[in-house]
Every structure is written in C-alpha cells, then in structure tokens.
mmCIF file of C-alpha atoms in Angstrom:
data_model
loop_
_atom_site.group_PDB
_atom_site.id
_atom_site.type_symbol
_atom_site.label_atom_id
_atom_site.label_comp_id
_atom_site.label_asym_id
_atom_site.label_seq_id
_atom_site.Cartn_x
_atom_site.Cartn_y
_atom_site.Cartn_z
ATOM 1 C CA LYS T 89 -26.060 -5.480 0.460
ATOM 2 C CA PRO T 90 -27.775 -7.191 -2.459
ATOM 3 C CA LYS T 91 -26.280 -4.708 -4.959
ATOM 4 C CA ALA T 92 -22.783 -5.563 -3.759
ATOM 5 C CA LEU T 93 -23.410 -9.297 -4.173
ATOM 6 C CA ASP T 94 -24.867 -8.819 -7.651
ATOM 7 C CA ALA T 95 -21.888 -6.667 -8.631
ATOM 8 C CA LEU T 96 -19.485 -9.320 -7.332
ATOM 9 C CA ASN T 97 -21.234 -12.058 -9.252
ATOM 10 C CA ASN T 98 -20.813 -10.038 -12.454
ATOM 11 C CA LEU T 99 -17.015 -10.347 -12.123
ATOM 12 C CA ALA T 100 -16.787 -14.124 -12.408
ATOM 13 C CA ASN T 101 -16.280 -14.479 -16.161
ATOM 14 C CA TYR T 102 -13.750 -11.752 -16.970
ATOM 15 C CA ALA T 103 -10.305 -12.806 -18.177
ATOM 16 C CA ALA T 104 -8.512 -9.433 -18.057
ATOM 17 C CA LEU T 105 -8.530 -6.362 -15.857
ATOM 18 C CA ASN T 106 -9.154 -3.897 -18.703
ATOM 19 C CA ALA T 107 -12.364 -5.678 -19.638
ATOM 20 C CA ALA T 108 -13.427 -5.969 -15.988
ATOM 21 C CA LYS T 109 -12.695 -2.407 -14.828
ATOM 22 C CA ASP T 110 -16.202 -0.982 -15.204
ATOM 23 C CA ALA T 111 -17.837 -3.938 -13.462
ATOM 24 C CA ALA T 112 -15.109 -3.968 -10.799
ATOM 25 C CA ARG T 113 -15.545 -0.247 -10.193
ATOM 26 C CA VAL T 114 -19.247 -0.835 -9.490
ATOM 27 C CA ALA T 115 -18.495 -3.789 -7.193
ATOM 28 C CA LEU T 116 -15.783 -1.939 -5.290
ATOM 29 C CA THR T 117 -17.957 1.148 -4.850
ATOM 30 C CA GLU T 118 -20.787 -0.979 -3.447
ATOM 31 C CA LEU T 119 -18.431 -2.881 -1.148
ATOM 32 C CA LEU T 120 -16.630 0.220 0.136
ATOM 33 C CA GLU T 121 -19.993 1.691 1.103
ATOM 34 C CA CYS T 122 -20.643 -1.280 3.404
ATOM 35 C CA LYS T 123 -19.906 -0.658 7.072
ATOM 36 C CA GLY T 124 -16.522 -2.064 8.079
ATOM 37 C CA VAL T 125 -15.305 -2.754 4.539
ATOM 38 C CA ARG T 126 -12.107 -1.068 3.452
ATOM 39 C CA LEU T 127 -10.040 -1.615 0.350
ATOM 40 C CA ALA T 128 -8.174 -4.692 1.651
ATOM 41 C CA MET T 129 -11.426 -6.479 2.535
ATOM 42 C CA ALA T 130 -13.139 -5.423 -0.693
ATOM 43 C CA SER T 131 -10.192 -6.727 -2.721
ATOM 44 C CA THR T 132 -10.457 -10.026 -0.837
ATOM 45 C CA TYR T 133 -14.019 -10.479 -2.067
ATOM 46 C CA LEU T 134 -12.941 -9.728 -5.639
ATOM 47 C CA ARG T 135 -9.978 -12.091 -5.415
ATOM 48 C CA PHE T 136 -12.121 -15.004 -4.304
ATOM 49 C CA ARG T 137 -14.655 -14.245 -7.030
ATOM 50 C CA ASN T 138 -12.052 -14.149 -9.814
ATOM 51 C CA PRO T 139 -8.398 -14.766 -8.831
ATOM 52 C CA LYS T 140 -7.211 -14.673 -12.442
ATOM 53 C CA VAL T 141 -7.993 -10.941 -12.582
ATOM 54 C CA PHE T 142 -8.042 -9.747 -8.951
ATOM 55 C CA GLN T 143 -5.680 -10.172 -6.018
ATOM 56 C CA ILE T 144 -5.817 -9.061 -2.394
ATOM 57 C CA ILE T 145 -4.163 -5.762 -1.602
ATOM 58 C CA ASP T 146 -2.576 -5.857 1.816
ATOM 59 C CA GLN T 147 0.416 -4.190 3.379
ATOM 60 C CA ARG T 148 2.764 -7.174 2.959
ATOM 61 C CA VAL T 149 2.140 -7.571 -0.762
ATOM 62 C CA TRP T 150 1.897 -3.787 -1.228
ATOM 63 C CA ARG T 151 5.396 -3.412 0.231
ATOM 64 C CA ASN T 152 6.837 -5.867 -2.329
ATOM 65 C CA VAL T 153 4.951 -4.349 -5.258
ATOM 66 C CA LYS T 154 5.890 -0.786 -4.276
ATOM 67 C CA LYS T 155 9.582 -1.713 -3.958
ATOM 68 C CA TRP T 156 9.580 -3.525 -7.340
ATOM 69 C CA ASP T 157 7.604 -0.767 -9.038
ATOM 70 C CA LYS T 158 10.024 1.976 -7.975
ATOM 71 C CA LYS T 159 12.871 0.086 -9.668
ATOM 72 C CA ASN T 160 11.045 -1.141 -12.774
ATOM 73 C CA ALA T 161 7.721 0.294 -13.897
ATOM 74 C CA ASN T 162 6.842 3.375 -11.820
ATOM 75 C CA ILE T 163 3.116 2.605 -12.213
ATOM 76 C CA LEU T 164 2.402 3.569 -8.592
ATOM 77 C CA LYS T 165 4.249 6.898 -8.665
ATOM 78 C CA ASP T 166 1.207 8.950 -7.626
ATOM 79 C CA TYR T 167 0.391 6.860 -4.578
ATOM 80 C CA PRO T 168 1.731 6.929 -1.028
ATOM 81 C CA ASP T 169 4.166 4.383 0.370
ATOM 82 C CA SER T 170 1.522 3.405 2.914
ATOM 83 C CA LEU T 171 -1.987 2.022 2.610
ATOM 84 C CA THR T 172 -2.972 3.426 6.011
ATOM 85 C CA ASP T 173 -4.530 6.582 4.552
ATOM 86 C CA CYS T 174 -8.218 5.720 4.837
ATOM 87 C CA THR T 175 -9.287 9.301 4.103
ATOM 88 C CA ARG T 176 -9.070 8.801 0.346
ATOM 89 C CA ILE T 177 -12.429 8.870 -1.368
ATOM 90 C CA HIS T 178 -13.654 5.635 -2.887
ATOM 91 C CA SER T 179 -12.782 6.540 -6.471
ATOM 92 C CA GLU T 180 -9.154 7.220 -5.456
ATOM 93 C CA GLN T 181 -8.970 3.919 -3.571
ATOM 94 C CA ILE T 182 -10.358 2.086 -6.588
ATOM 95 C CA GLU T 183 -7.835 3.679 -8.954
ATOM 96 C CA LEU T 184 -5.051 2.820 -6.494
ATOM 97 C CA TYR T 185 -6.246 -0.806 -6.536
ATOM 98 C CA PHE T 186 -6.267 -0.936 -10.348
ATOM 99 C CA SER T 187 -2.741 0.511 -10.486
ATOM 100 C CA TYR T 188 -1.652 -1.996 -7.858
ATOM 101 C CA LEU T 189 -3.055 -4.866 -9.939
ATOM 102 C CA GLU T 190 -1.248 -3.629 -13.058
ATOM 103 C CA ALA T 191 2.048 -3.333 -11.183
ATOM 104 C CA LEU T 192 1.523 -6.740 -9.540
ATOM 105 C CA ARG T 193 0.828 -8.366 -12.902
ATOM 106 C CA SER T 194 3.974 -6.781 -14.382
ATOM 107 C CA MET T 195 5.987 -7.954 -11.401
ATOM 108 C CA CYS T 196 4.646 -11.494 -11.767
ATOM 109 C CA GLN T 197 5.503 -11.593 -15.463
ATOM 110 C CA LYS T 198 9.039 -10.396 -14.790
ATOM 111 C CA ASP T 199 9.501 -12.807 -11.842
ATOM 112 C CA GLY T 200 7.843 -15.756 -13.616
ATOM 113 C CA GLN T 201 5.134 -15.997 -10.937
ATOM 114 C CA ASP T 202 1.569 -17.132 -11.561
ATOM 115 C CA PHE T 203 -0.646 -14.056 -11.034
ATOM 116 C CA GLU T 204 -3.455 -16.188 -9.630
ATOM 117 C CA TYR T 205 -1.337 -16.927 -6.534
ATOM 118 C CA ALA T 206 0.634 -13.666 -6.374
ATOM 119 C CA ASP T 207 -0.898 -12.299 -3.184
ATOM 120 C CA ARG T 208 0.060 -15.463 -1.330
ATOM 121 C CA VAL T 209 3.568 -15.709 -2.788
ATOM 122 C CA TYR T 210 4.543 -12.117 -2.057
ATOM 123 C CA TYR T 211 2.872 -12.220 1.361
ATOM 124 C CA ILE T 212 5.177 -15.110 2.297
ATOM 125 C CA VAL T 213 8.211 -13.315 0.843
ATOM 126 C CA ASP T 214 7.500 -10.256 2.986
ATOM 127 C CA LYS T 215 6.949 -12.380 6.075
ATOM 128 C CA LYS T 216 10.234 -14.258 5.543
ATOM 129 C CA GLU T 217 12.012 -10.905 5.220
ATOM 130 C CA GLY T 218 10.826 -10.188 8.766
ATOM 131 C CA ASN T 219 8.964 -7.004 7.918
ATOM 132 C CA PRO T 220 6.624 -5.644 10.614
ATOM 133 C CA VAL T 221 2.873 -5.348 10.208
ATOM 134 C CA ASP T 222 1.121 -2.087 11.045
ATOM 135 C CA ASN T 223 -2.110 -2.741 12.934
ATOM 136 C CA TYR T 224 -3.590 0.519 11.576
ATOM 137 C CA GLY T 225 -4.357 1.882 15.012
ATOM 138 C CA SER T 226 -3.105 2.883 18.377
ATOM 139 C CA ASN T 227 -3.041 0.716 21.455
ATOM 140 C CA LYS T 228 -6.122 2.594 22.666
ATOM 141 C CA ARG T 229 -8.221 0.854 20.019
ATOM 142 C CA ASN T 230 -6.582 -2.479 20.770
ATOM 143 C CA THR T 231 -7.125 -2.461 24.489
ATOM 144 C CA LYS T 232 -9.854 -3.481 26.853
ATOM 145 C CA ASN T 233 -9.682 -1.750 30.220
ATOM 146 C CA GLY T 234 -6.004 -0.951 29.622
ATOM 147 C CA VAL T 235 -5.074 -4.573 28.721
ATOM 148 C CA THR T 236 -3.981 -5.303 25.156
ATOM 149 C CA ARG T 237 -5.775 -7.906 23.089
ATOM 150 C CA LYS T 238 -2.560 -9.918 22.953
ATOM 151 C CA ALA T 239 -2.517 -10.074 26.756
ATOM 152 C CA ILE T 240 -6.199 -11.059 26.804
ATOM 153 C CA SER T 241 -5.573 -13.992 24.456
ATOM 154 C CA GLU T 242 -2.572 -15.293 26.418
#
C-alpha cells in the first residue's frame, strides 16, 4: 500500500518515541490493515526504518520484557502475558506496542544494553534459556494432507 510506505518513510528522522508516536500510529494503522500483517511484522518494518526508536515485538523478547516489567516498572500491567490474542483492535495493538517499547527502553537502561540492538540481544537470551516458541496455531494449519511441515522439509 502506498500510504503504508509513505507513513514508514516519515519515521526515519525521529530520535525519540514520544515525538514519533503520532507518525508511528499512522504507519502501524496502515500496516495492520494490510493482508497478512500483524503486530510483529508491522514492528519489523518500523524497526528497520528507525532502530533507534523502534524494535521488533516478538514472543521471545516479549517474554523477557514482561518478566522484567513485573519486577521493576509495571508498565505492561494492563496487557496479557501472551501476544497470541489477535482479536484486539488495531488501536489496542498499537498502544500495547508503545508500552512494550517504553518497558524495553527502561529495561535496556537498567541492564546497560544498547536499545538499537535490544530485540536481538533479548531474543538470544530467551533462546539460550531454552524457552519454547508458540507457532500461533494448531497442527491443522501446519499440515498438508495430514503431514506436518516439519516432516515435509525433512
């Protein structure tokens, strides 16, 4: 969608989330209206457009941020432990993402991590902890004629 691309391009020069929120809200709304784009994918576009302000929200990083937040800041108190609830309307998803970014930035400051690389750092931490990844669906969606995709690729 041309509007989505224009909205993304408007995010390149922001240095802080507070200044970028209105433009980011427009970009996220446009992206979330695209077929097949959910919050994790939309945040990926934002992150690659401006990593100093935006980071990818995924279940591995979310798990670390949620755990830290419960002990320290309680920024995410109104949000579920899981990101699998795709029934939330776009405005709720966008507010969740902004709260996530604020909590992630606080966590980075406390841990001495560079925010620009936070999604990668905490992804690796979660992976090394051996946490499972939810594939957001049942085996029915991940099968072809009763054979799982994993079996197909082997």
